Short mmCIF file of C-alpha atoms in Angstrom, two decimals:
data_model
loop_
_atom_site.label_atom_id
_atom_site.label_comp_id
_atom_site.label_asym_id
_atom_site.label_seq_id
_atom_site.Cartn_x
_atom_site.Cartn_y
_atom_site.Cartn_z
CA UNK Z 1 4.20 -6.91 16.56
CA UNK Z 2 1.71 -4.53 18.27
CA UNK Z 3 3.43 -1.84 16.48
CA UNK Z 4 3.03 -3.10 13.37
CA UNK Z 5 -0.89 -4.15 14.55
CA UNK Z 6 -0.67 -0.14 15.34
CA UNK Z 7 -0.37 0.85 12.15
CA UNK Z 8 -2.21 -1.36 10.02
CA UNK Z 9 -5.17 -1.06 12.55
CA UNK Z 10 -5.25 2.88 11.73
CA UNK Z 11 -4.96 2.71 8.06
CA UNK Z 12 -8.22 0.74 8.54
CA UNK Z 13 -10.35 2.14 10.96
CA UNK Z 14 -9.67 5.68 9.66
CA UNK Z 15 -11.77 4.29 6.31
CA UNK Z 16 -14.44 3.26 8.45
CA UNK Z 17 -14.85 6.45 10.50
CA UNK Z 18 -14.29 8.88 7.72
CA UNK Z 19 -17.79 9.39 6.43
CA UNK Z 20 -18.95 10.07 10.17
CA UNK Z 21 -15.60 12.81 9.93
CA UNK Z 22 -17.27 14.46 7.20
CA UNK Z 23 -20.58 14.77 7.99
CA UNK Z 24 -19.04 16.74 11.56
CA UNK Z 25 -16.42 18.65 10.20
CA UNK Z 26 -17.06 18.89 6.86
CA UNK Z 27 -14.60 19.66 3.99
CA UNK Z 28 -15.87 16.92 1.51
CA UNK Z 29 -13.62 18.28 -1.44
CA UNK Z 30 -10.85 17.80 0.76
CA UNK Z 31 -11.79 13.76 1.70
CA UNK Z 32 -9.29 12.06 -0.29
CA UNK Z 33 -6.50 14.08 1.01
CA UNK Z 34 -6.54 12.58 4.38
CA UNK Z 35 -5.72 9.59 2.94
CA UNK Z 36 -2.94 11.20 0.55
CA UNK Z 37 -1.58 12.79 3.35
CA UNK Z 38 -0.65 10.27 5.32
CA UNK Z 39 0.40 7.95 2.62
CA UNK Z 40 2.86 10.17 1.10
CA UNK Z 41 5.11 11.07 4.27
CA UNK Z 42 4.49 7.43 4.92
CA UNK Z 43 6.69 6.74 2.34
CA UNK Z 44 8.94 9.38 2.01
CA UNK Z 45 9.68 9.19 5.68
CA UNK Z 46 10.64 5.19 5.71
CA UNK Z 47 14.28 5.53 4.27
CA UNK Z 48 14.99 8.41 6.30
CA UNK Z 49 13.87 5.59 9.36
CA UNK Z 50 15.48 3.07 8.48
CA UNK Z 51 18.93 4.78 7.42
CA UNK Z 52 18.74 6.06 11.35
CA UNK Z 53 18.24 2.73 12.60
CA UNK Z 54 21.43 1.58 11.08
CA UNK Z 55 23.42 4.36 12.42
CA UNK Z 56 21.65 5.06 15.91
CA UNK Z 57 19.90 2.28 18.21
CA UNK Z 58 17.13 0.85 16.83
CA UNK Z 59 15.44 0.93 19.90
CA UNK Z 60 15.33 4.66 19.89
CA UNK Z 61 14.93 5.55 17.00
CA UNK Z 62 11.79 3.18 17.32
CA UNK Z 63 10.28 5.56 20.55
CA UNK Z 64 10.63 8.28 18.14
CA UNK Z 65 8.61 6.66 15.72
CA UNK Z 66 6.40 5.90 18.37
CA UNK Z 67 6.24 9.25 19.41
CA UNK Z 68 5.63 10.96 16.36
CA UNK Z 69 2.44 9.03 15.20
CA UNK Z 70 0.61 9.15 18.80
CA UNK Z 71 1.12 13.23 18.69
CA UNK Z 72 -0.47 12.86 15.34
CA UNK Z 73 -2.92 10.64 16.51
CA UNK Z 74 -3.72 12.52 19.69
CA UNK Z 75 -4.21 15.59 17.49
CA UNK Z 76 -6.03 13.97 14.61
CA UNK Z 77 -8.89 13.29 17.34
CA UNK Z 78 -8.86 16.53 18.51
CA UNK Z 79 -9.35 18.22 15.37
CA UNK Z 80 -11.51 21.16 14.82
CA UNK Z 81 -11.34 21.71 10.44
CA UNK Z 82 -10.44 19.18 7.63
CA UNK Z 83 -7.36 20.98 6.97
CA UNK Z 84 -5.84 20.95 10.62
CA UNK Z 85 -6.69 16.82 10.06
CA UNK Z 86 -4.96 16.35 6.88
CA UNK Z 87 -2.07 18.51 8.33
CA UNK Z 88 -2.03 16.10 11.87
CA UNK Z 89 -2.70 12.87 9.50
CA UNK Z 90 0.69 13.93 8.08
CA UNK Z 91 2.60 13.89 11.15
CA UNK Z 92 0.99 10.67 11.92
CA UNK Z 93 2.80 9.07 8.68
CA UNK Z 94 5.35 9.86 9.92
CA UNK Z 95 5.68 8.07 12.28
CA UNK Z 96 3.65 5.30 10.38
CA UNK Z 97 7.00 5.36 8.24
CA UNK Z 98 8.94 4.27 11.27
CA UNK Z 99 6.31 1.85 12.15
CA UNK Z 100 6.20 0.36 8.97
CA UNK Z 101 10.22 -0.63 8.96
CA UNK Z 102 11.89 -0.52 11.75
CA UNK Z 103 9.78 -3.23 13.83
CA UNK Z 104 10.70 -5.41 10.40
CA UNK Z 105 14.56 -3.97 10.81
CA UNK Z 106 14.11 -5.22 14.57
CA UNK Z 107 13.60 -8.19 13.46
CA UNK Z 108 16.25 -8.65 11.46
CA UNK Z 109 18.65 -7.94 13.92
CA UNK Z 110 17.65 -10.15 16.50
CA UNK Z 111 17.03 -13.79 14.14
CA UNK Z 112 19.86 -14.98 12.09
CA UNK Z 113 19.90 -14.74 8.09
CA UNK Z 114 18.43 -18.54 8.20
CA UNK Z 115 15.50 -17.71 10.96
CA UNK Z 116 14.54 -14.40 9.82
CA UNK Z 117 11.77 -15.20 7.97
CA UNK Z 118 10.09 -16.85 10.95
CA UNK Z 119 9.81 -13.29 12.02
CA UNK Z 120 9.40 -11.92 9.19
CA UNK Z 121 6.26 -13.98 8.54
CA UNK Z 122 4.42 -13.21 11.93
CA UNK Z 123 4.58 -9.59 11.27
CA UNK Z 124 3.67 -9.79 7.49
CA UNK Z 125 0.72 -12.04 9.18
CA UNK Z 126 -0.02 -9.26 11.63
CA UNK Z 127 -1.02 -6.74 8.70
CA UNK Z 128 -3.69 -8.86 7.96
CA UNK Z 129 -4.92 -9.58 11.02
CA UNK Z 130 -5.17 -5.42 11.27
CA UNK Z 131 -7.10 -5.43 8.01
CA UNK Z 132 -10.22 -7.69 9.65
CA UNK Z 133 -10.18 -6.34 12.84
CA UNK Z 134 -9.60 -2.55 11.30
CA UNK Z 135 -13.44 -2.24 10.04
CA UNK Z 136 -15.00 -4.21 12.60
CA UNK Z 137 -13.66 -2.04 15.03
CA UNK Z 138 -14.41 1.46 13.48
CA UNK Z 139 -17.79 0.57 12.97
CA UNK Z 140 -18.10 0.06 16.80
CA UNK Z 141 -16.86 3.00 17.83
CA UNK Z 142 -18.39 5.06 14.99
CA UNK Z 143 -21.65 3.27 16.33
CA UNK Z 144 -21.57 3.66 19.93
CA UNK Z 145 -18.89 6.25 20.47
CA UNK Z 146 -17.25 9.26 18.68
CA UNK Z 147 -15.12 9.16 15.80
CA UNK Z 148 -12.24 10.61 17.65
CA UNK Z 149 -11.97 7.43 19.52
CA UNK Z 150 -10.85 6.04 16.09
CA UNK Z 151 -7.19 8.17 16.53
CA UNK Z 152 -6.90 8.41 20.44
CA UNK Z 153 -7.28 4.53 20.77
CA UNK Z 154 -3.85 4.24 19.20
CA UNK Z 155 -2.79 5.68 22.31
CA UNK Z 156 -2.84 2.92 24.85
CA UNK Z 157 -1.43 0.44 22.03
CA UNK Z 158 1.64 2.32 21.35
CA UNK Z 159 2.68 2.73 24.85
CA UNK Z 160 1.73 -0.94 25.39
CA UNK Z 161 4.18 -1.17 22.65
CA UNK Z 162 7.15 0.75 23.91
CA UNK Z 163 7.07 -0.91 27.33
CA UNK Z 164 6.95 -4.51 25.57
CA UNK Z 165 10.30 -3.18 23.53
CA UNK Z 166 11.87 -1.93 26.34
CA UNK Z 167 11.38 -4.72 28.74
CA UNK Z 168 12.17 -8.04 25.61
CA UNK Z 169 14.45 -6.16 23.16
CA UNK Z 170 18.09 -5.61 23.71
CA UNK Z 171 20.76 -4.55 21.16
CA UNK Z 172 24.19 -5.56 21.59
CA UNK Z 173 25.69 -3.93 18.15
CA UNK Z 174 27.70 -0.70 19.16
CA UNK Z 175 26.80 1.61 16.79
CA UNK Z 176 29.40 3.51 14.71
CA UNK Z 177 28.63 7.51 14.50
CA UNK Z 178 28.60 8.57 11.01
CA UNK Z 179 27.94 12.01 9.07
CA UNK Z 180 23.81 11.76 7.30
CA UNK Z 181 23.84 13.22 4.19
CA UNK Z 182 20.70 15.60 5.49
CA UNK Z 183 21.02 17.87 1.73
CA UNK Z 184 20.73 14.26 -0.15
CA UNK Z 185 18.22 13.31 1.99
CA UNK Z 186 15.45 16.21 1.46
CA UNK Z 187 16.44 16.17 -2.50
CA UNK Z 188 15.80 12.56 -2.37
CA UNK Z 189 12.36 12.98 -0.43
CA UNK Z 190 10.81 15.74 -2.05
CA UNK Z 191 12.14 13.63 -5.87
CA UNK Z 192 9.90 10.63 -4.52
CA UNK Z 193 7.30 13.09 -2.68
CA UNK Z 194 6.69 14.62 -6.36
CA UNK Z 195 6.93 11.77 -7.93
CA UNK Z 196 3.93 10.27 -5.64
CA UNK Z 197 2.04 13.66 -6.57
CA UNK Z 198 2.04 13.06 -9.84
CA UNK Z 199 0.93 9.54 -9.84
CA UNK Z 200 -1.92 10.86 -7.28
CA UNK Z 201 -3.08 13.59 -9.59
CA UNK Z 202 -3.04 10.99 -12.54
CA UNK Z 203 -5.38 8.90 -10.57
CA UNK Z 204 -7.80 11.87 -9.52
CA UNK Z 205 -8.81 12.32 -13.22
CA UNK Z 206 -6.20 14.75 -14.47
CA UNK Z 207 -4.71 13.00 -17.73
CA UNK Z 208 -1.37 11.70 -18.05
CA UNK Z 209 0.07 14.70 -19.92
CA UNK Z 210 -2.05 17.64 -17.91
CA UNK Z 211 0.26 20.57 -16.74
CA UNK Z 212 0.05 19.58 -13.18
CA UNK Z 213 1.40 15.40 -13.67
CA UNK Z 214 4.01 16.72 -15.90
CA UNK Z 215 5.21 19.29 -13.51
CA UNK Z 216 5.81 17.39 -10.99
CA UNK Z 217 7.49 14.30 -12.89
CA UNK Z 218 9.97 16.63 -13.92
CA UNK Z 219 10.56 17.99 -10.73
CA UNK Z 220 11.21 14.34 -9.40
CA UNK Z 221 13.31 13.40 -12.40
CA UNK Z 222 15.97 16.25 -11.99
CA UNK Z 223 15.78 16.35 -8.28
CA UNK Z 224 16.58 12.39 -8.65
CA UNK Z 225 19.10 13.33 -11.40
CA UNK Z 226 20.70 15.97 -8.70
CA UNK Z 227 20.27 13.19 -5.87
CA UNK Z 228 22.68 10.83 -7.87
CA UNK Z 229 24.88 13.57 -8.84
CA UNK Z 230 25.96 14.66 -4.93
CA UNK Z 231 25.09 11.53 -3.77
CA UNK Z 232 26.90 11.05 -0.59
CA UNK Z 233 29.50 13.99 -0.86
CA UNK Z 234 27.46 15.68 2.75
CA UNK Z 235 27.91 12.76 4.38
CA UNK Z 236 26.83 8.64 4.23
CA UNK Z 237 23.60 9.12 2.22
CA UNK Z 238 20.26 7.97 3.44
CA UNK Z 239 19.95 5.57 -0.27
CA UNK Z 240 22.85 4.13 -1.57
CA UNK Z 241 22.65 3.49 -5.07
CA UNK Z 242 25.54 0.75 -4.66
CA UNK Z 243 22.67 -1.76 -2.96
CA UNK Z 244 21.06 -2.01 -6.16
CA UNK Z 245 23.80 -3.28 -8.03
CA UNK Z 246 23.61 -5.88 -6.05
CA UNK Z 247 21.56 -8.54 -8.12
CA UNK Z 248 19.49 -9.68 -5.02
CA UNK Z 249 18.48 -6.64 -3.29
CA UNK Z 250 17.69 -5.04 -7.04
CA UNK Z 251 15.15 -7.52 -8.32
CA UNK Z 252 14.06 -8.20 -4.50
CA UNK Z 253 13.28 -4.53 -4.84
CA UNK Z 254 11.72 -4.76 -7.93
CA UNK Z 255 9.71 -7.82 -7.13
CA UNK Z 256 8.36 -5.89 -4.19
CA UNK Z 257 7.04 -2.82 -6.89
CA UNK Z 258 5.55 -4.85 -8.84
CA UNK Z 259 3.33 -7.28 -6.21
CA UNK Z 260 2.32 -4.07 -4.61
CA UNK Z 261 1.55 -2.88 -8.08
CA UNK Z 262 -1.03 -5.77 -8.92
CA UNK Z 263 -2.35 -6.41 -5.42
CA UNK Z 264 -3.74 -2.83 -4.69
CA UNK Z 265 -6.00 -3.33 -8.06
CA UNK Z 266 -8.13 -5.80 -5.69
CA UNK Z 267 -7.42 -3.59 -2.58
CA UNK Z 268 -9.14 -0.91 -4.49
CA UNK Z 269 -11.76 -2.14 -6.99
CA UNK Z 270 -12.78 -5.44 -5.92
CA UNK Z 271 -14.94 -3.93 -3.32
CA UNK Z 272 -16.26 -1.40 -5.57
CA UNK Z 273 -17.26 -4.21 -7.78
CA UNK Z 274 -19.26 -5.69 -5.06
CA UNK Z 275 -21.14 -2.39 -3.72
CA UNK Z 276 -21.37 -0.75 -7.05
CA UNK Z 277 -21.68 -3.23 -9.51
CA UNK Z 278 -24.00 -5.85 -7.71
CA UNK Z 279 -25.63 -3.79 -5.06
CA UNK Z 280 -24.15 -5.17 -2.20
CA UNK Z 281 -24.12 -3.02 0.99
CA UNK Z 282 -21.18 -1.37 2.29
CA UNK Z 283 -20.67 -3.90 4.80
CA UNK Z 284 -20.42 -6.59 2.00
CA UNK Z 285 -18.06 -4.65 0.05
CA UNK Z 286 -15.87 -4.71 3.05
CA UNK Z 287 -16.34 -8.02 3.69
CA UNK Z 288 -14.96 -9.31 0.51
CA UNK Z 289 -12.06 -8.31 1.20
CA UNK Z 290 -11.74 -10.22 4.79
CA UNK Z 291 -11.15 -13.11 3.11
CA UNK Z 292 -8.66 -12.23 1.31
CA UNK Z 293 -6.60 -10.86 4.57
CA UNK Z 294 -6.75 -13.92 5.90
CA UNK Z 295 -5.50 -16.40 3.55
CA UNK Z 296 -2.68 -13.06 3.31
CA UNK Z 297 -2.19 -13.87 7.26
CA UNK Z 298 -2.16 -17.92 6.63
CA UNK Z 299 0.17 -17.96 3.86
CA UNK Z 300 2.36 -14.90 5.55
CA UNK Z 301 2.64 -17.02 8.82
CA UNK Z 302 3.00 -20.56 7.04
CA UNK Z 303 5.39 -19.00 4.53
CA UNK Z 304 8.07 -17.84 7.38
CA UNK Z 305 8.16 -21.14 8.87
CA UNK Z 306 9.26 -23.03 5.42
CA UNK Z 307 11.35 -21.00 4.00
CA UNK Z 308 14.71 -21.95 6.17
CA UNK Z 309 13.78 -25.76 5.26
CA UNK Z 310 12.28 -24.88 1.62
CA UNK Z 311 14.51 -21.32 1.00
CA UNK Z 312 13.36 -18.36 0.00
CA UNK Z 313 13.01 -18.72 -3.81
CA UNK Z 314 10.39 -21.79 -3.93
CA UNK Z 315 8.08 -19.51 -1.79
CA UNK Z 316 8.63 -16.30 -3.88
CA UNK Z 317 7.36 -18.68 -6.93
CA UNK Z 318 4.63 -20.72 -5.09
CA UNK Z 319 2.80 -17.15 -4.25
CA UNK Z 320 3.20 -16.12 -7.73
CA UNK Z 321 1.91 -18.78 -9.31
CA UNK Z 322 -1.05 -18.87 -6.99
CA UNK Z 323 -1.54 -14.28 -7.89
CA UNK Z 324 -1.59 -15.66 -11.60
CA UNK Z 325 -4.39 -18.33 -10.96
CA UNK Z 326 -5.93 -15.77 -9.13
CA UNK Z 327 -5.86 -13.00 -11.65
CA UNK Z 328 -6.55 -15.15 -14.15
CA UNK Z 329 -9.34 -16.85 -12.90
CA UNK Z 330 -10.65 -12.78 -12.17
CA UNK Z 331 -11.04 -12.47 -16.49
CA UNK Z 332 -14.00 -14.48 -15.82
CA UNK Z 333 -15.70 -11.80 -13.80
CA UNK Z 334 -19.36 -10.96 -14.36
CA UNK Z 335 -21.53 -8.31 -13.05
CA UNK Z 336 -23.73 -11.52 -11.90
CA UNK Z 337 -21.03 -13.91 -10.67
CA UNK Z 338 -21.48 -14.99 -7.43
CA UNK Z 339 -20.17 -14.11 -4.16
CA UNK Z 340 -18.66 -17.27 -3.81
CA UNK Z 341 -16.41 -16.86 -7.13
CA UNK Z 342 -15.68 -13.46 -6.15
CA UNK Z 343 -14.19 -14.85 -2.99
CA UNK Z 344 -12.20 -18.19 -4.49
CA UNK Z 345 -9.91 -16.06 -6.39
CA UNK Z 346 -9.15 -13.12 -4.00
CA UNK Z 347 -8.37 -15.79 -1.59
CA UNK Z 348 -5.46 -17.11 -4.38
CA UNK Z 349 -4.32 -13.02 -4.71
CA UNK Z 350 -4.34 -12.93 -0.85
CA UNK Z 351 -2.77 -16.79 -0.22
CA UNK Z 352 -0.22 -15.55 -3.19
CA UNK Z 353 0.59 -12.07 -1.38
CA UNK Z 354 1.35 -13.72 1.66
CA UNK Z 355 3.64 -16.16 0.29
CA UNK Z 356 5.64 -13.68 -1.32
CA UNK Z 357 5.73 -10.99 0.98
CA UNK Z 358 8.01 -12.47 4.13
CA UNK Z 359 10.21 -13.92 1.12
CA UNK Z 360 11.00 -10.88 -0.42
CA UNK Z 361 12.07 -9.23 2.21
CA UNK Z 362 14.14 -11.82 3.64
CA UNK Z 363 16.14 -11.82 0.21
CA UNK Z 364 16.15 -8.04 0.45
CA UNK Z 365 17.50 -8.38 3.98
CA UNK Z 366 20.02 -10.87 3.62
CA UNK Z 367 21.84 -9.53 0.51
CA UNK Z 368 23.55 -6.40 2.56
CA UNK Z 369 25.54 -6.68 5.79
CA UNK Z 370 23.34 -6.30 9.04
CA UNK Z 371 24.49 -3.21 9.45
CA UNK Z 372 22.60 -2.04 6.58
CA UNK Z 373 19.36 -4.04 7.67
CA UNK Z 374 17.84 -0.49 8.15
CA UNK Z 375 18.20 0.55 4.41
CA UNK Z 376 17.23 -2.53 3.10
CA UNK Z 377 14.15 -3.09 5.23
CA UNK Z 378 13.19 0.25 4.17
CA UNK Z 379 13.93 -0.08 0.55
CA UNK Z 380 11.61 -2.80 -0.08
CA UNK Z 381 8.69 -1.24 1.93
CA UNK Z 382 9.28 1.77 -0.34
CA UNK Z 383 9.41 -0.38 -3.15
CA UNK Z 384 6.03 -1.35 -2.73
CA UNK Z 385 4.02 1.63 -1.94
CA UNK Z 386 5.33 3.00 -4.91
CA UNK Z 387 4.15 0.32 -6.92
CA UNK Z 388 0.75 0.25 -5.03
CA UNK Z 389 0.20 4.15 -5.89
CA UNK Z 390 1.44 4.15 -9.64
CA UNK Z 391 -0.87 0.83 -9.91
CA UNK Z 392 -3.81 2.12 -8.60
CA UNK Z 393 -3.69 5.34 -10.39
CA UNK Z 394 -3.04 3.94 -13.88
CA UNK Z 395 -5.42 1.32 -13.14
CA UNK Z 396 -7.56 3.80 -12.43
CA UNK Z 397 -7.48 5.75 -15.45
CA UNK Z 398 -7.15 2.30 -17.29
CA UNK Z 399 -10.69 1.61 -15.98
CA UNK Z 400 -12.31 5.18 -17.15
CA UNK Z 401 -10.88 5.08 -20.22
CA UNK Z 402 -11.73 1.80 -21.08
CA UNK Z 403 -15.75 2.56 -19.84
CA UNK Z 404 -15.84 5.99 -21.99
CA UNK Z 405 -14.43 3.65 -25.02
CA UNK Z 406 -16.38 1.20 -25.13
CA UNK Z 407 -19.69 3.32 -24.15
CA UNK Z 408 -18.42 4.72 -27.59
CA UNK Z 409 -18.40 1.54 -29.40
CA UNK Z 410 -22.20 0.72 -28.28
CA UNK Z 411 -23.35 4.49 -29.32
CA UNK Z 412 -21.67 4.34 -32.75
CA UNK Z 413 -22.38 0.78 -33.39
CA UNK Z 414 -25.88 1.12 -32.72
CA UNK Z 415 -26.48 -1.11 -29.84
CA UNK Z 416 -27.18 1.95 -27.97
CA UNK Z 417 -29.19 4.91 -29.21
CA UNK Z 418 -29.00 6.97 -26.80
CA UNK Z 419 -28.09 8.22 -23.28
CA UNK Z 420 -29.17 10.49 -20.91
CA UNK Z 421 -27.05 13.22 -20.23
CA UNK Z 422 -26.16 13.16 -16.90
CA UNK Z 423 -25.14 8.94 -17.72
CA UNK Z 424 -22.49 10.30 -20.24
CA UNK Z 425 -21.50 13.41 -18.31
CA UNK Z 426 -19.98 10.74 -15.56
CA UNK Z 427 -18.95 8.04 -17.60
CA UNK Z 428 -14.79 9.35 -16.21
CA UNK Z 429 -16.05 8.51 -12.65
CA UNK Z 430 -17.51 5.00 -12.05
CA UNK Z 431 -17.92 5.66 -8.57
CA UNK Z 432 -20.33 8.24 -9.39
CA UNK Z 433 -21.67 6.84 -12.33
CA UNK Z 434 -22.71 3.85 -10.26
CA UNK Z 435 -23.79 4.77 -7.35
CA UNK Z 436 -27.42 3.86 -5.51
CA UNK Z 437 -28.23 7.86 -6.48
CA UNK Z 438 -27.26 7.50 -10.27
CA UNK Z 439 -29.17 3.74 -10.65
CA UNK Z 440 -32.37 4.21 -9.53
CA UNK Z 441 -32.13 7.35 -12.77
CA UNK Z 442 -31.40 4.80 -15.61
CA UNK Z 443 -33.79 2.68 -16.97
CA UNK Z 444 -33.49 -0.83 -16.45
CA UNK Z 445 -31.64 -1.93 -20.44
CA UNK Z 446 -29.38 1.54 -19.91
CA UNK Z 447 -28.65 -0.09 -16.45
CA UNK Z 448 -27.32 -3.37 -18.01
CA UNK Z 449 -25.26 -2.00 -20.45
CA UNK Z 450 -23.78 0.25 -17.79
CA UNK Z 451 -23.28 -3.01 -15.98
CA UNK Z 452 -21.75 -4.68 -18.62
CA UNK Z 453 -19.40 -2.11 -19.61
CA UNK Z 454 -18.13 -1.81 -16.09
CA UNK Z 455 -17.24 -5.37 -15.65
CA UNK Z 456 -15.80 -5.24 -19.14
CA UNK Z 457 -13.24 -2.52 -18.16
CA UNK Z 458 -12.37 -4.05 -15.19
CA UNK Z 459 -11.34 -7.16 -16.60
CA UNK Z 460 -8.84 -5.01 -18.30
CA UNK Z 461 -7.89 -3.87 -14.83
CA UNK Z 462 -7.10 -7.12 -13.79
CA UNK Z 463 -5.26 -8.33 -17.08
CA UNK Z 464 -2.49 -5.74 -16.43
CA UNK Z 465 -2.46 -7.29 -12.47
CA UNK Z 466 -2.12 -10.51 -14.49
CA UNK Z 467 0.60 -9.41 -16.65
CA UNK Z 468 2.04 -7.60 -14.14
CA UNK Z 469 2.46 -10.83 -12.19
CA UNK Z 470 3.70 -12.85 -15.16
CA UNK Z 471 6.36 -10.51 -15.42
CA UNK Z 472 7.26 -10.70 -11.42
CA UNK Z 473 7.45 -14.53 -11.60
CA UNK Z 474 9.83 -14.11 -14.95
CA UNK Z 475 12.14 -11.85 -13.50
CA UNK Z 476 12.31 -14.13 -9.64
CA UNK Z 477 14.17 -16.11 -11.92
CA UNK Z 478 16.84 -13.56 -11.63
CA UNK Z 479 17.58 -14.30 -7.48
CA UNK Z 480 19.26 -16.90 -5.83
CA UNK Z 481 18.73 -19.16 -3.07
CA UNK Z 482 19.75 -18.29 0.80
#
């Protein structure tokens, strides 16, 4: 669990500090890619994790985890240039990857199919509890101490970590050496690795069909294309495309895509609603997000302790249905609703998350034999930070698009006569567009048209979360009870 904490905490605090980063190191063209960084061999490393935890101890192969996101930490705070940070943040992910499954593949292992999602709750729950506690505690140290505090503190938590898994956990399954298919393996990370990169470039601005997107989709398609051609002829490959003929662990899989899809819509733009849209402060934009993490936490917990009397399936369905209320409820959105609404139905997303998270991967889990808890575990993490990057970044572009459209229906229609220059010249880049800088320029009717717009788009934002969602509960229709 304080693993897990571990790595939620620093995908937190590391959004806190990283304005303070900049403004001592500099490198502000380069900002996003700390983020990117990490995130992508975050997810390209997590098969490669769990695949090892199958064949070697998990307890291990956990240190090494371990291991290689304190050395990135460690050298993350001591970094001297943006580019030796985004290089160190890398190695952190890592590890992150590790961190991310194997404490869930841990858990597997030690509960029986019928108890697992006891424990899979708790540390569903604990991601939350990161998220609240992530911001609060990187504005205290970005207050009163350096922002290199923000990577070394991981330091005393992951050793407090490795000496609470040393001393509780024990593993009793003999492992069985076998052959990794090391060739399938790198073809099969750099296929997802581009893939990622192209989704990432989408969402920076570059349009769907730019040189740069299309390169690297095609890389990933014929590297995936080779992947499934020589899969496992080096050895016992790291994905096995068998598991996903199995009806369970397939839909589990895609069930997992598609909740991170919708969910990282309110991750990303709710609080840009708040700070941007209604001129909240920073501190309120992050705050409306809190509650949200903790009705994830509630439900997350709650939801592991019902599912052996209640199964897996009723909980899968119970959190979707509350995501559609939720989403639903979000078409109503206004640029002068009130906090309060705001709140009620990113508390239904969150309560809906949680509910469906622990579920998922208990299905996931218990459709292969244990000794392919590893793969599994990992597979449905995967699942959903590939749905959570290729939602935000056509989200994304769904939002800019639908703001330079419809700025285009007021100008030709009359409504509005004109606009300034510099308003239409960032019309592709709300954050820009509305930021404290670029308001205080417009005049106060150009204001609330820009206001109105925004919320517009966004509602088309949600209504693919919403339809996203309709289509998840459809297809849980597909799995069976355990």
């Amino acid at each position: 669990m304080f693993a897990v904490l571990l790595a939620g905490l620093d995908a937190t605090v590391v959004g806190t500090v990283m304005p303070t980063v900049i403004s001592n190191l500099g490198g502000m063209a380069l900002y996003s890619w700390v983020f990117s960084a990490y995130m992508l061999t975050t997810a390209v490393s997590m098969p490669i994790w769990g695949k090892l935890s199958d064949i070697y101890s998990k307890k291990k192969i956990f240190y090494f985890a371990i291991l290689f996101f304190l050395i990135g930490s460690v050298l993350s705070g001591f970094s001297q240039s943006m580019i030796q940070l985004i290089i160190f943040r890398a190695v952190q992910g890592i590890g992150a990857g590790g961190l991310s499954a194997v404490p869930f593949t841990i858990i597997g292992s030690i509960f029986t199919p019928e108890k697992r999602s006891k424990g899979a709750g708790a540390l569903s729950a604990t991601w939350g509890i990161a998220s609240i506690l992530g911001p609060i505690t990187g504005s205290i140290i970005v207050t009163h101490f350096s922002w290199r505090l923000a990577f070394l503190i991981n330091v005393p938590i992951g050793i407090l970590s490795v000496l609470l898994i040393k001393q509780y956990y024990s593993e009793l399954i003999k492992k069985d050496k076998q052959k990794i298919d090391y060739f399938g393996a790198i073809i099969f990370v750099i296929s997802i690795l581009s893939f990622l990169l192209a989704f990432l470039q989408f969402g920076k601005g570059a349009v769907f069909y730019s040189s740069e997107v299309i390169s690297f989709l095609l890389i990933s398609i014929i590297l995936f294309l080779v992947f499934i051609k020589m899969e496992g002829r080096f050895g016992n490959p790291i994905v096995s495309l068998e598991n996903y003929r199995i009806k369970s662990f397939g839909v589990g899989n895609l069930l997992a895509f598609l909740s991170g899809f919708a969910i990282y819509g309110v991750i990303s733009f709710v609080p840009l609603f708040v700070q941007s849209i209604q001129g909240k402060s920073p501190i309120m934009a992050g705050l409306a997000l809190m509650p949200m993490s903790l009705a994830w936490s509630f439900s997350s917990f709650s939801s592991g302790q019902i599912i052996p009397h209640y199964g897996n399936l009723k909980m899968i369905r119970i959190g979707f249905l509350l995501m559609i209320i939720g989403f639903t409820l979000s078409m109503f959105l206004n640029y002068d609703s009130t906090f309060i609404f705001i709140i009620l139905f990113i508390i239904l997303i969150g309560a809906g998350m949680g509910f469906v998270t622990p579920a998922i991967l208990v299905t996931v889990q218990n459709s292969v034999e244990k000794k392919n808890l590893g793969v599994a575990t990992s597979s449905q993490m995967l699942a959903r930070t590939l749905g959570g990057t290729i939602g935000v970044s056509i989200m994304g572009s769904i939002l800019s698009n639908s703001m330079q459209r419809n700025f285009d229906i007021l100008l030709r229609s009359g409504t509005v006569v004109s606009a300034s220059e510099i308003l239409k010249s960032n019309l592709d880049n709300p954050q820009i567009l509305l930021s404290s800088k670029m308001r205080s320029q417009m005049l106060p009717d150009e204001l609330n048209i820009v206001l109105s717009v925004f919320t517009g788009s966004l509602q088309n934002v949600f209504l693919l979360a919403l339809i996203v969602v309709l289509l998840a509960m459809i297809m849980s229709f597909q799995l069976r009870k355990f």
